[in-house]
């Protein structure tokens, strides 16, 4: 098989003394550093990149993606590795200060095609700075998302999922798509799961897409089919039950559920908020997709009917499609669903190259929440 042959060649180049299957101790010190700018143990930047290609073959990247070498001399001795989510002037300046001449990023340094590398373009300024300062940049994007132990798995593990499978289900021995489907080992309410997402992804806010319909019924007129003698009597989520910002469930004018504070009230067009009902929903099956939501997943989401879909960067009209299709979606943001890339990859890389300095570039979300 072509991929296996490619992996065998990469293993030979890396050397028999290295293994990407070593046990990784969570207590490992990541930041043991020498201040020397000489290469460590004879490793070149190419050998580090070959290891990255071994665990996340570039052939697994989406066909629109740009992965691999961005700039620099691959065969120069590696003085240290700076791991980053993005590549910016600040990333490169920090790498120089910390004696790292190889930057391994998740997002490609050059993503869209460009026609020149002059100082008048961002791409030109970054490329010139890298060459002038003898830096090499390598990126592993959607191929690392799809890889076993890659970002998709990392996100699912952070959220406590078990029995994970590729999503959509793969039909070959190779990764097919960057989503994952898994189960919460111990079921919990949606309210508790949302709190877990915010805690584990270290994000202050979540955007939530509540379905317009639930099992074919309008979300603002739910039917309690389990209650004897009350079939087809609508359960209306009534914001007036306990004042502004709270809501209760009424049936035939009778309050069935105590008001739940929502922070959202009935809007001007008369639509009724159903958030309180959803917060008590039991969650077990979860689908994740880190980074930006891929709308091609919609049909698989409708078919699989997960309790919750966790992703990021959902566009407005895609959100309408998800709501109409009945997919409860949590948009945790692009940054929050990928920010742990550097810390977790640092553990793996340091285990494989124990003598090589590995640093993590501290980044914050480009968005601020007021």
GROMACS .gro file of C-alpha atoms in nm:
model
  370
    1UNK     CA    1   0.000   0.000   0.000
    2UNK     CA    2   0.144   0.341  -0.096
    3UNK     CA    3   0.087   0.503   0.244
    4UNK     CA    4   0.246   0.214   0.432
    5UNK     CA    5   0.551   0.224   0.205
    6UNK     CA    6   0.580   0.598   0.265
    7UNK     CA    7   0.556   0.545   0.640
    8UNK     CA    8   0.827   0.277   0.629
    9UNK     CA    9   1.062   0.515   0.450
   10UNK     CA   10   0.994   0.785   0.710
   11UNK     CA   11   1.063   0.541   0.995
   12UNK     CA   12   1.399   0.457   0.839
   13UNK     CA   13   1.492   0.824   0.810
   14UNK     CA   14   1.393   0.901   1.167
   15UNK     CA   15   1.607   0.618   1.301
   16UNK     CA   16   1.545   0.293   1.481
   17UNK     CA   17   1.601   0.457   1.820
   18UNK     CA   18   1.280   0.658   1.788
   19UNK     CA   19   0.926   0.536   1.838
   20UNK     CA   20   0.594   0.720   1.829
   21UNK     CA   21   0.435   0.443   2.035
   22UNK     CA   22   0.622   0.508   2.360
   23UNK     CA   23   0.417   0.547   2.674
   24UNK     CA   24   0.373   0.913   2.761
   25UNK     CA   25   0.377   1.008   3.127
   26UNK     CA   26   0.137   1.288   3.205
   27UNK     CA   27   0.379   1.419   3.467
   28UNK     CA   28   0.661   1.459   3.212
   29UNK     CA   29   0.851   1.788   3.220
   30UNK     CA   30   0.800   1.945   2.879
   31UNK     CA   31   1.021   2.248   2.913
   32UNK     CA   32   1.372   2.114   2.995
   33UNK     CA   33   1.587   2.336   2.776
   34UNK     CA   34   1.949   2.403   2.679
   35UNK     CA   35   2.029   2.757   2.572
   36UNK     CA   36   2.265   2.631   2.300
   37UNK     CA   37   2.182   2.700   1.937
   38UNK     CA   38   2.357   2.386   1.819
   39UNK     CA   39   2.157   2.090   1.689
   40UNK     CA   40   2.066   1.831   1.955
   41UNK     CA   41   2.176   1.469   1.917
   42UNK     CA   42   2.230   1.525   1.545
   43UNK     CA   43   1.859   1.565   1.469
   44UNK     CA   44   1.766   1.773   1.167
   45UNK     CA   45   1.446   1.965   1.116
   46UNK     CA   46   1.355   1.713   0.846
   47UNK     CA   47   1.366   1.424   1.096
   48UNK     CA   48   1.116   1.600   1.320
   49UNK     CA   49   0.893   1.667   1.018
   50UNK     CA   50   0.927   1.304   0.909
   51UNK     CA   51   0.798   1.196   1.249
   52UNK     CA   52   0.501   1.433   1.209
   53UNK     CA   53   0.432   1.283   0.866
   54UNK     CA   54   0.452   0.936   1.019
   55UNK     CA   55   0.179   1.000   1.277
   56UNK     CA   56  -0.025   1.223   1.042
   57UNK     CA   57   0.051   1.139   0.676
   58UNK     CA   58   0.002   1.442   0.448
   59UNK     CA   59  -0.210   1.224   0.217
   60UNK     CA   60  -0.478   1.233   0.491
   61UNK     CA   61  -0.523   1.610   0.453
   62UNK     CA   62  -0.834   1.746   0.284
   63UNK     CA   63  -0.779   1.814  -0.086
   64UNK     CA   64  -0.815   2.191  -0.033
   65UNK     CA   65  -0.560   2.200   0.249
   66UNK     CA   66  -0.197   2.311   0.245
   67UNK     CA   67   0.026   2.107   0.476
   68UNK     CA   68   0.394   2.025   0.511
   69UNK     CA   69   0.692   2.258   0.465
   70UNK     CA   70   0.606   2.626   0.448
   71UNK     CA   71   0.951   2.785   0.447
   72UNK     CA   72   1.311   2.719   0.550
   73UNK     CA   73   1.590   2.462   0.513
   74UNK     CA   74   1.466   2.115   0.619
   75UNK     CA   75   1.811   1.960   0.651
   76UNK     CA   76   1.962   2.210   0.894
   77UNK     CA   77   2.035   2.084   1.250
   78UNK     CA   78   1.735   2.137   1.477
   79UNK     CA   79   1.814   2.354   1.780
   80UNK     CA   80   1.463   2.329   1.922
   81UNK     CA   81   1.096   2.311   1.825
   82UNK     CA   82   0.834   2.579   1.886
   83UNK     CA   83   0.478   2.441   1.872
   84UNK     CA   84   0.202   2.686   1.783
   85UNK     CA   85  -0.156   2.691   1.666
   86UNK     CA   86  -0.087   2.978   1.424
   87UNK     CA   87   0.225   3.131   1.269
   88UNK     CA   88   0.268   3.504   1.321
   89UNK     CA   89   0.555   3.749   1.359
   90UNK     CA   90   0.517   3.706   1.737
   91UNK     CA   91   0.549   3.327   1.700
   92UNK     CA   92   0.876   3.358   1.509
   93UNK     CA   93   1.020   3.625   1.739
   94UNK     CA   94   0.946   3.406   2.040
   95UNK     CA   95   1.103   3.104   1.870
   96UNK     CA   96   1.424   3.300   1.814
   97UNK     CA   97   1.436   3.419   2.176
   98UNK     CA   98   1.391   3.061   2.299
   99UNK     CA   99   1.654   2.918   2.060
  100UNK     CA  100   1.413   2.719   1.842
  101UNK     CA  101   1.479   2.718   1.468
  102UNK     CA  102   1.183   2.492   1.377
  103UNK     CA  103   0.820   2.597   1.417
  104UNK     CA  104   0.556   2.325   1.391
  105UNK     CA  105   0.212   2.479   1.357
  106UNK     CA  106  -0.139   2.345   1.317
  107UNK     CA  107  -0.274   2.616   1.087
  108UNK     CA  108  -0.066   2.657   0.770
  109UNK     CA  109   0.156   2.963   0.753
  110UNK     CA  110   0.037   3.008   0.393
  111UNK     CA  111  -0.324   2.900   0.349
  112UNK     CA  112  -0.454   3.068   0.035
  113UNK     CA  113  -0.262   3.106  -0.294
  114UNK     CA  114  -0.067   3.430  -0.334
  115UNK     CA  115   0.118   3.590  -0.623
  116UNK     CA  116   0.412   3.766  -0.459
  117UNK     CA  117   0.627   3.763  -0.146
  118UNK     CA  118   0.699   4.134  -0.123
  119UNK     CA  119   0.713   4.325   0.204
  120UNK     CA  120   0.371   4.469   0.119
  121UNK     CA  121   0.198   4.137   0.189
  122UNK     CA  122   0.163   3.943   0.512
  123UNK     CA  123   0.295   3.630   0.343
  124UNK     CA  124   0.598   3.816   0.210
  125UNK     CA  125   0.684   3.967   0.549
  126UNK     CA  126   0.657   3.633   0.726
  127UNK     CA  127   0.861   3.448   0.464
  128UNK     CA  128   1.133   3.714   0.459
  129UNK     CA  129   1.160   3.717   0.838
  130UNK     CA  130   1.186   3.338   0.849
  131UNK     CA  131   1.463   3.324   0.587
  132UNK     CA  132   1.654   3.614   0.738
  133UNK     CA  133   1.654   3.445   1.078
  134UNK     CA  134   1.720   3.090   0.960
  135UNK     CA  135   1.380   2.956   1.069
  136UNK     CA  136   1.194   2.660   0.921
  137UNK     CA  137   0.815   2.627   0.941
  138UNK     CA  138   0.619   2.302   0.905
  139UNK     CA  139   0.239   2.267   0.933
  140UNK     CA  140   0.013   1.969   1.004
  141UNK     CA  141  -0.351   2.069   0.962
  142UNK     CA  142  -0.643   1.849   0.857
  143UNK     CA  143  -0.412   1.547   0.833
  144UNK     CA  144  -0.343   1.587   1.207
  145UNK     CA  145  -0.716   1.636   1.270
  146UNK     CA  146  -0.791   1.300   1.109
  147UNK     CA  147  -0.498   1.105   1.254
  148UNK     CA  148  -0.532   0.856   1.535
  149UNK     CA  149  -0.448   1.049   1.849
  150UNK     CA  150  -0.482   1.375   1.654
  151UNK     CA  151  -0.693   1.679   1.727
  152UNK     CA  152  -1.030   1.511   1.673
  153UNK     CA  153  -0.941   1.243   1.926
  154UNK     CA  154  -0.790   1.502   2.161
  155UNK     CA  155  -1.112   1.707   2.161
  156UNK     CA  156  -1.330   1.402   2.222
  157UNK     CA  157  -1.108   1.282   2.506
  158UNK     CA  158  -1.112   1.628   2.665
  159UNK     CA  159  -1.492   1.608   2.675
  160UNK     CA  160  -1.487   1.262   2.834
  161UNK     CA  161  -1.603   1.054   2.538
  162UNK     CA  162  -1.537   0.680   2.513
  163UNK     CA  163  -1.590   0.416   2.241
  164UNK     CA  164  -1.498   0.672   1.977
  165UNK     CA  165  -1.536   0.602   1.606
  166UNK     CA  166  -1.472   0.810   1.297
  167UNK     CA  167  -1.758   1.031   1.186
  168UNK     CA  168  -1.891   0.976   0.930
  169UNK     CA  169  -1.810   0.605   0.964
  170UNK     CA  170  -1.502   0.513   0.764
  171UNK     CA  171  -1.514   0.251   0.490
  172UNK     CA  172  -1.137   0.193   0.454
  173UNK     CA  173  -0.836   0.141   0.679
  174UNK     CA  174  -0.748   0.508   0.650
  175UNK     CA  175  -0.910   0.807   0.826
  176UNK     CA  176  -1.222   0.926   0.648
  177UNK     CA  177  -1.319   1.270   0.770
  178UNK     CA  178  -1.219   1.460   1.080
  179UNK     CA  179  -1.525   1.406   1.299
  180UNK     CA  180  -1.562   1.164   1.589
  181UNK     CA  181  -1.864   0.996   1.747
  182UNK     CA  182  -1.853   0.874   2.104
  183UNK     CA  183  -2.041   0.811   2.425
  184UNK     CA  184  -2.032   0.985   2.757
  185UNK     CA  185  -1.924   0.712   2.998
  186UNK     CA  186  -2.164   0.843   3.259
  187UNK     CA  187  -2.468   1.010   3.110
  188UNK     CA  188  -2.542   1.362   3.225
  189UNK     CA  189  -2.787   1.640   3.162
  190UNK     CA  190  -2.720   1.888   2.886
  191UNK     CA  191  -2.679   2.158   3.148
  192UNK     CA  192  -2.395   1.963   3.310
  193UNK     CA  193  -2.237   1.877   2.975
  194UNK     CA  194  -2.233   2.242   2.866
  195UNK     CA  195  -2.058   2.329   3.191
  196UNK     CA  196  -1.800   2.056   3.120
  197UNK     CA  197  -1.736   2.192   2.770
  198UNK     CA  198  -1.670   2.541   2.906
  199UNK     CA  199  -1.440   2.406   3.177
  200UNK     CA  200  -1.238   2.162   2.967
  201UNK     CA  201  -1.202   2.391   2.666
  202UNK     CA  202  -1.137   2.693   2.888
  203UNK     CA  203  -1.385   2.911   2.705
  204UNK     CA  204  -1.606   3.175   2.871
  205UNK     CA  205  -1.893   3.145   2.625
  206UNK     CA  206  -2.072   2.893   2.405
  207UNK     CA  207  -2.303   2.956   2.111
  208UNK     CA  208  -2.585   2.701   2.116
  209UNK     CA  209  -2.815   2.615   1.825
  210UNK     CA  210  -3.148   2.486   1.953
  211UNK     CA  211  -3.350   2.282   1.700
  212UNK     CA  212  -3.666   2.436   1.559
  213UNK     CA  213  -3.836   2.098   1.583
  214UNK     CA  214  -3.815   1.805   1.821
  215UNK     CA  215  -3.915   1.464   1.678
  216UNK     CA  216  -4.120   1.634   1.411
  217UNK     CA  217  -4.302   1.865   1.653
  218UNK     CA  218  -4.268   2.238   1.680
  219UNK     CA  219  -4.020   2.321   1.956
  220UNK     CA  220  -4.254   2.583   2.103
  221UNK     CA  221  -4.545   2.340   2.137
  222UNK     CA  222  -4.399   2.024   2.289
  223UNK     CA  223  -4.632   1.733   2.358
  224UNK     CA  224  -4.592   1.532   2.678
  225UNK     CA  225  -4.678   1.193   2.527
  226UNK     CA  226  -4.575   1.006   2.841
  227UNK     CA  227  -4.836   1.165   3.065
  228UNK     CA  228  -5.161   0.961   3.072
  229UNK     CA  229  -5.463   1.146   2.945
  230UNK     CA  230  -5.266   1.443   2.821
  231UNK     CA  231  -5.171   1.328   2.472
  232UNK     CA  232  -5.152   1.607   2.218
  233UNK     CA  233  -5.188   1.875   2.482
  234UNK     CA  234  -4.908   2.124   2.411
  235UNK     CA  235  -4.648   2.200   2.675
  236UNK     CA  236  -4.573   2.566   2.623
  237UNK     CA  237  -4.249   2.717   2.747
  238UNK     CA  238  -4.391   3.032   2.903
  239UNK     CA  239  -4.157   3.322   2.980
  240UNK     CA  240  -4.427   3.496   3.178
  241UNK     CA  241  -4.430   3.221   3.441
  242UNK     CA  242  -4.174   3.385   3.663
  243UNK     CA  243  -4.079   3.719   3.523
  244UNK     CA  244  -3.822   3.846   3.281
  245UNK     CA  245  -3.537   3.604   3.210
  246UNK     CA  246  -3.708   3.299   3.359
  247UNK     CA  247  -3.950   3.045   3.223
  248UNK     CA  248  -4.172   2.757   3.325
  249UNK     CA  249  -4.369   2.488   3.142
  250UNK     CA  250  -4.747   2.522   3.135
  251UNK     CA  251  -5.015   2.277   3.026
  252UNK     CA  252  -5.372   2.400   2.997
  253UNK     CA  253  -5.262   2.706   3.195
  254UNK     CA  254  -5.123   2.496   3.482
  255UNK     CA  255  -4.756   2.528   3.574
  256UNK     CA  256  -4.600   2.180   3.542
  257UNK     CA  257  -4.235   2.271   3.593
  258UNK     CA  258  -4.083   2.533   3.813
  259UNK     CA  259  -3.937   2.831   3.629
  260UNK     CA  260  -3.581   2.792   3.502
  261UNK     CA  261  -3.366   3.101   3.466
  262UNK     CA  262  -3.254   3.129   3.104
  263UNK     CA  263  -3.125   3.481   3.055
  264UNK     CA  264  -3.323   3.487   2.729
  265UNK     CA  265  -3.680   3.604   2.697
  266UNK     CA  266  -3.954   3.582   2.438
  267UNK     CA  267  -3.848   3.773   2.130
  268UNK     CA  268  -4.043   4.035   1.941
  269UNK     CA  269  -4.197   3.801   1.684
  270UNK     CA  270  -4.363   3.584   1.948
  271UNK     CA  271  -4.125   3.289   1.930
  272UNK     CA  272  -4.100   3.109   2.261
  273UNK     CA  273  -3.764   3.007   2.406
  274UNK     CA  274  -3.726   2.635   2.476
  275UNK     CA  275  -3.386   2.649   2.643
  276UNK     CA  276  -3.512   2.543   2.987
  277UNK     CA  277  -3.657   2.218   2.849
  278UNK     CA  278  -3.336   2.138   2.665
  279UNK     CA  279  -3.112   2.196   2.967
  280UNK     CA  280  -3.266   1.892   3.139
  281UNK     CA  281  -3.219   1.672   2.833
  282UNK     CA  282  -3.009   1.358   2.892
  283UNK     CA  283  -2.687   1.344   2.689
  284UNK     CA  284  -2.505   1.025   2.598
  285UNK     CA  285  -2.417   1.022   2.227
  286UNK     CA  286  -2.193   1.308   2.114
  287UNK     CA  287  -2.038   1.395   1.777
  288UNK     CA  288  -1.737   1.628   1.767
  289UNK     CA  289  -1.562   1.817   1.488
  290UNK     CA  290  -1.288   2.060   1.585
  291UNK     CA  291  -1.213   2.388   1.413
  292UNK     CA  292  -1.463   2.513   1.157
  293UNK     CA  293  -1.792   2.327   1.101
  294UNK     CA  294  -1.800   2.127   0.778
  295UNK     CA  295  -2.150   2.150   0.632
  296UNK     CA  296  -2.098   1.822   0.442
  297UNK     CA  297  -2.158   1.647   0.777
  298UNK     CA  298  -2.524   1.755   0.792
  299UNK     CA  299  -2.674   1.445   0.628
  300UNK     CA  300  -2.469   1.214   0.853
  301UNK     CA  301  -2.576   1.414   1.159
  302UNK     CA  302  -2.942   1.381   1.062
  303UNK     CA  303  -2.899   1.008   1.005
  304UNK     CA  304  -2.710   0.939   1.330
  305UNK     CA  305  -2.913   1.172   1.554
  306UNK     CA  306  -2.651   1.246   1.823
  307UNK     CA  307  -2.775   1.404   2.144
  308UNK     CA  308  -2.524   1.687   2.098
  309UNK     CA  309  -2.293   1.800   1.819
  310UNK     CA  310  -1.985   1.997   1.934
  311UNK     CA  311  -1.797   2.206   1.678
  312UNK     CA  312  -1.686   2.563   1.603
  313UNK     CA  313  -1.719   2.849   1.354
  314UNK     CA  314  -2.074   2.771   1.242
  315UNK     CA  315  -2.191   3.020   0.980
  316UNK     CA  316  -2.534   3.177   1.016
  317UNK     CA  317  -2.708   2.994   0.732
  318UNK     CA  318  -2.547   2.666   0.832
  319UNK     CA  319  -2.685   2.725   1.181
  320UNK     CA  320  -3.032   2.761   1.032
  321UNK     CA  321  -2.988   2.429   0.851
  322UNK     CA  322  -2.877   2.254   1.172
  323UNK     CA  323  -3.170   2.399   1.368
  324UNK     CA  324  -3.418   2.300   1.098
  325UNK     CA  325  -3.269   1.948   1.084
  326UNK     CA  326  -3.312   1.903   1.460
  327UNK     CA  327  -2.940   1.886   1.546
  328UNK     CA  328  -2.863   2.034   1.887
  329UNK     CA  329  -2.530   2.206   1.822
  330UNK     CA  330  -2.271   2.365   2.047
  331UNK     CA  331  -2.040   2.611   1.874
  332UNK     CA  332  -1.749   2.636   2.117
  333UNK     CA  333  -1.540   2.840   1.874
  334UNK     CA  334  -1.252   2.757   1.643
  335UNK     CA  335  -0.979   2.847   1.891
  336UNK     CA  336  -1.126   2.667   2.194
  337UNK     CA  337  -1.169   2.337   2.007
  338UNK     CA  338  -0.804   2.337   1.895
  339UNK     CA  339  -0.604   2.536   2.152
  340UNK     CA  340  -0.478   2.221   2.330
  341UNK     CA  341  -0.293   2.113   2.012
  342UNK     CA  342   0.039   2.250   2.135
  343UNK     CA  343   0.038   2.112   2.491
  344UNK     CA  344  -0.068   1.761   2.391
  345UNK     CA  345   0.163   1.740   2.089
  346UNK     CA  346   0.451   1.862   2.309
  347UNK     CA  347   0.412   1.556   2.532
  348UNK     CA  348   0.422   1.321   2.234
  349UNK     CA  349   0.714   1.496   2.068
  350UNK     CA  350   0.921   1.516   2.387
  351UNK     CA  351   0.867   1.144   2.442
  352UNK     CA  352   1.003   1.066   2.096
  353UNK     CA  353   1.285   1.325   2.102
  354UNK     CA  354   1.373   1.341   2.475
  355UNK     CA  355   1.693   1.543   2.419
  356UNK     CA  356   1.534   1.797   2.185
  357UNK     CA  357   1.406   2.126   2.333
  358UNK     CA  358   1.031   2.153   2.276
  359UNK     CA  359   0.851   2.476   2.360
  360UNK     CA  360   0.487   2.582   2.345
  361UNK     CA  361   0.389   2.924   2.211
  362UNK     CA  362   0.121   3.072   2.438
  363UNK     CA  363  -0.168   3.203   2.230
  364UNK     CA  364  -0.505   3.357   2.305
  365UNK     CA  365  -0.822   3.364   2.101
  366UNK     CA  366  -0.822   3.635   1.837
  367UNK     CA  367  -1.180   3.714   1.949
  368UNK     CA  368  -1.256   3.903   2.270
  369UNK     CA  369  -1.589   3.865   2.448
  370UNK     CA  370  -1.733   4.180   2.606
   0.00000   0.00000   0.00000
